[in-house]
PDB file of C-alpha atoms in Angstrom:
ATOM      1  CA  MET A   9     -15.283   9.259  -9.842  1.00 53.00           C
ATOM      2  CA  PRO A  10     -12.008   8.834 -11.725  1.00 59.00           C
ATOM      3  CA  SER A  11     -12.020   8.418 -15.462  1.00 73.00           C
ATOM      4  CA  ASN A  12     -11.129   5.101 -17.044  1.00 89.00           C
ATOM      5  CA  LYS A  13      -7.664   6.331 -18.002  1.00 88.00           C
ATOM      6  CA  LEU A  14      -6.999   7.549 -14.468  1.00 90.00           C
ATOM      7  CA  ALA A  15      -8.296   4.260 -13.015  1.00 92.00           C
ATOM      8  CA  ARG A  16      -5.927   2.327 -15.321  1.00 92.00           C
ATOM      9  CA  THR A  17      -3.078   4.621 -14.299  1.00 92.00           C
ATOM     10  CA  ASN A  18      -3.865   3.949 -10.621  1.00 93.00           C
ATOM     11  CA  ASP A  19      -3.838   0.204 -11.276  1.00 94.00           C
ATOM     12  CA  ASP A  20      -0.546   0.435 -13.181  1.00 94.00           C
ATOM     13  CA  ILE A  21       1.080   2.427 -10.368  1.00 94.00           C
ATOM     14  CA  GLN A  22      -0.232  -0.049  -7.783  1.00 94.00           C
ATOM     15  CA  TYR A  23       1.143  -3.024  -9.721  1.00 95.00           C
ATOM     16  CA  ALA A  24       4.531  -1.390 -10.382  1.00 94.00           C
ATOM     17  CA  LEU A  25       4.955  -0.266  -6.764  1.00 94.00           C
ATOM     18  CA  SER A  26       4.081  -3.703  -5.423  1.00 93.00           C
ATOM     19  CA  LYS A  27       6.919  -5.147  -7.518  1.00 93.00           C
ATOM     20  CA  LEU A  28       9.352  -2.350  -6.646  1.00 92.00           C
ATOM     21  CA  LEU A  29       8.747  -2.580  -2.895  1.00 91.00           C
ATOM     22  CA  ARG A  30      10.015  -6.159  -2.960  1.00 89.00           C
ATOM     23  CA  GLU A  31      13.366  -4.916  -4.285  1.00 89.00           C
ATOM     24  CA  VAL A  32      13.939  -2.328  -1.547  1.00 89.00           C
ATOM     25  CA  LYS A  33      16.919  -3.225   0.630  1.00 87.00           C
ATOM     26  CA  ASP A  34      16.234  -0.747   3.463  1.00 86.00           C
ATOM     27  CA  PRO A  35      15.838  -2.687   6.763  1.00 86.00           C
ATOM     28  CA  ARG A  36      13.358  -0.065   8.026  1.00 87.00           C
ATOM     29  CA  ILE A  37      10.948  -1.105   5.272  1.00 87.00           C
ATOM     30  CA  ASP A  38      11.554  -4.851   5.463  1.00 82.00           C
ATOM     31  CA  GLN A  39       9.320  -5.341   8.515  1.00 77.00           C
ATOM     32  CA  GLY A  40       6.764  -7.800   7.229  1.00 78.00           C
ATOM     33  CA  MET A  41       4.494  -8.541   4.300  1.00 86.00           C
ATOM     34  CA  ILE A  42       3.779  -5.296   2.438  1.00 88.00           C
ATOM     35  CA  SER A  43       0.641  -4.911   0.324  1.00 90.00           C
ATOM     36  CA  VAL A  44      -0.284  -1.902  -1.794  1.00 93.00           C
ATOM     37  CA  THR A  45      -3.998  -1.719  -1.042  1.00 93.00           C
ATOM     38  CA  ARG A  46      -5.011   1.377  -2.995  1.00 94.00           C
ATOM     39  CA  VAL A  47      -3.634   4.202  -5.149  1.00 95.00           C
ATOM     40  CA  GLU A  48      -5.356   7.504  -5.908  1.00 95.00           C
ATOM     41  CA  THR A  49      -3.752   9.850  -8.412  1.00 93.00           C
ATOM     42  CA  THR A  50      -4.788  13.453  -8.953  1.00 92.00           C
ATOM     43  CA  GLY A  51      -6.228  14.377 -12.346  1.00 89.00           C
ATOM     44  CA  ASP A  52      -3.078  16.256 -13.384  1.00 90.00           C
ATOM     45  CA  LEU A  53      -0.884  13.228 -12.482  1.00 89.00           C
ATOM     46  CA  ARG A  54       1.233  15.306 -10.088  1.00 93.00           C
ATOM     47  CA  TYR A  55       0.519  13.396  -6.867  1.00 95.00           C
ATOM     48  CA  SER A  56      -0.358   9.814  -6.017  1.00 95.00           C
ATOM     49  CA  LYS A  57      -1.573   8.789  -2.599  1.00 96.00           C
ATOM     50  CA  VAL A  58      -0.491   5.211  -1.936  1.00 95.00           C
ATOM     51  CA  TRP A  59      -2.018   3.133   0.868  1.00 95.00           C
ATOM     52  CA  LEU A  60       0.232   0.385   2.213  1.00 93.00           C
ATOM     53  CA  SER A  61      -0.741  -2.396   4.562  1.00 89.00           C
ATOM     54  CA  VAL A  62       1.990  -4.223   6.454  1.00 86.00           C
ATOM     55  CA  MET A  63       1.358  -7.469   8.295  1.00 81.00           C
ATOM     56  CA  GLY A  64       3.786  -7.793  11.189  1.00 77.00           C
ATOM     57  CA  MET A  65       4.980  -4.187  11.345  1.00 79.00           C
ATOM     58  CA  LYS A  66       7.353  -3.662  14.266  1.00 82.00           C
ATOM     59  CA  ASP A  67       7.828   0.116  14.282  1.00 85.00           C
ATOM     60  CA  GLU A  68       5.500   2.356  12.259  1.00 85.00           C
ATOM     61  CA  LYS A  69       7.639   5.482  12.742  1.00 89.00           C
ATOM     62  CA  GLU A  70      10.750   3.790  11.360  1.00 90.00           C
ATOM     63  CA  PHE A  71       8.719   2.331   8.487  1.00 89.00           C
ATOM     64  CA  LYS A  72       7.514   5.808   7.501  1.00 90.00           C
ATOM     65  CA  ARG A  73      11.063   7.171   7.707  1.00 91.00           C
ATOM     66  CA  GLY A  74      12.244   4.365   5.449  1.00 91.00           C
ATOM     67  CA  LEU A  75       9.485   5.098   2.947  1.00 91.00           C
ATOM     68  CA  LYS A  76      10.398   8.771   2.906  1.00 92.00           C
ATOM     69  CA  SER A  77      14.044   7.849   2.358  1.00 92.00           C
ATOM     70  CA  VAL A  78      13.350   5.481  -0.535  1.00 93.00           C
ATOM     71  CA  GLY A  79      10.539   7.580  -2.073  1.00 92.00           C
ATOM     72  CA  GLY A  80      12.801   9.275  -4.634  1.00 92.00           C
ATOM     73  CA  TRP A  81      14.168   5.962  -5.868  1.00 94.00           C
ATOM     74  CA  LEU A  82      10.632   4.524  -6.120  1.00 94.00           C
ATOM     75  CA  ARG A  83       9.473   7.560  -8.105  1.00 94.00           C
ATOM     76  CA  HIS A  84      12.450   7.261 -10.470  1.00 93.00           C
ATOM     77  CA  GLU A  85      11.882   3.560 -11.051  1.00 93.00           C
ATOM     78  CA  LEU A  86       8.164   4.172 -11.506  1.00 93.00           C
ATOM     79  CA  GLY A  87       8.953   6.768 -14.167  1.00 91.00           C
ATOM     80  CA  GLN A  88      11.191   4.267 -15.948  1.00 92.00           C
ATOM     81  CA  SER A  89       8.543   1.533 -15.983  1.00 91.00           C
ATOM     82  CA  LEU A  90       5.469   3.643 -16.850  1.00 89.00           C
ATOM     83  CA  ASN A  91       5.087   5.858 -19.876  1.00 84.00           C
ATOM     84  CA  LEU A  92       3.498   8.937 -18.295  1.00 82.00           C
ATOM     85  CA  ARG A  93       3.876  12.613 -19.059  1.00 83.00           C
ATOM     86  CA  TYR A  94       4.582  13.290 -15.401  1.00 87.00           C
ATOM     87  CA  THR A  95       5.783  10.846 -12.797  1.00 91.00           C
ATOM     88  CA  PRO A  96       3.626  11.581  -9.761  1.00 93.00           C
ATOM     89  CA  GLU A  97       5.023  12.528  -6.368  1.00 94.00           C
ATOM     90  CA  LEU A  98       4.303   9.603  -4.041  1.00 94.00           C
ATOM     91  CA  VAL A  99       2.525  10.247  -0.743  1.00 95.00           C
ATOM     92  CA  PHE A 100       2.404   7.163   1.476  1.00 94.00           C
ATOM     93  CA  GLU A 101      -0.317   6.320   4.006  1.00 93.00           C
ATOM     94  CA  ILE A 102      -0.482   3.300   6.289  1.00 91.00           C
ATOM     95  CA  ASP A 103      -3.646   1.219   5.895  1.00 88.00           C
ATOM     96  CA  HIS A 104      -4.514  -0.790   9.006  1.00 85.00           C
ATOM     97  CA  SER A 105      -7.596  -2.480   7.524  1.00 83.00           C
ATOM     98  CA  ILE A 106      -5.965  -5.887   6.876  1.00 80.00           C
ATOM     99  CA  GLU A 107      -4.523  -6.072  10.411  1.00 79.00           C
ATOM    100  CA  TYR A 108      -7.892  -5.010  11.801  1.00 85.00           C
ATOM    101  CA  GLY A 109      -9.685  -7.662   9.744  1.00 86.00           C
ATOM    102  CA  ALA A 110      -7.270 -10.349  10.942  1.00 84.00           C
ATOM    103  CA  HIS A 111      -7.805  -9.228  14.545  1.00 87.00           C
ATOM    104  CA  ILE A 112     -11.607  -9.392  14.183  1.00 92.00           C
ATOM    105  CA  SER A 113     -11.318 -12.824  12.550  1.00 90.00           C
ATOM    106  CA  ASP A 114      -9.226 -14.045  15.505  1.00 90.00           C
ATOM    107  CA  LEU A 115     -11.785 -12.677  17.942  1.00 91.00           C
ATOM    108  CA  ILE A 116     -14.665 -14.396  16.155  1.00 90.00           C
ATOM    109  CA  SER A 117     -12.829 -17.718  15.969  1.00 88.00           C
ATOM    110  CA  SER A 118     -12.000 -17.558  19.679  1.00 88.00           C
ATOM    111  CA  LEU A 119     -15.655 -17.248  20.686  1.00 85.00           C
ATOM    112  CA  ASP A 120     -17.212 -20.303  22.278  1.00 77.00           C
ATOM    113  CA  ILE A 121     -20.408 -20.597  20.239  1.00 76.00           C
ATOM    114  CA  LYS A 122     -22.666 -23.572  20.783  1.00 73.00           C
ATOM    115  CA  HIS A 123     -24.299 -24.853  17.621  1.00 70.00           C
ATOM    116  CA  ASP A 124     -27.825 -26.213  17.590  1.00 69.00           C
ATOM    117  CA  GLU A 125     -27.863 -30.004  17.761  1.00 66.00           C
ATOM    118  CA  GLU A 126     -30.999 -30.203  15.616  1.00 61.00           C
ATOM    119  CA  GLU A 127     -29.490 -28.664  12.483  1.00 56.00           C
TER     120      GLU A 127
END
């Protein structure tokens, strides 16, 4: 379990990245609504694993290439906005949980369920 300081650092990185991703001009990244769902930073603050969820993603391969391309700029801007000893290396993962949840919600709403007349 992460310490309180590490949990605050994760929250700060998540908040800063969510703002920075809106400023990215790369068309490979601008594929839909991007949400930073989770951040896990190692104890030595060298690496941060960032989970991103994208609603309406067209091409996952191109999205990952765009993230790799803009990763250095994001790390630099993150270092400018946060006061950390080390600015962590960002490792991006795609989180499909929001899309999956929306799909399940659509499936449930499309079911033809008869409700009891007595209730």
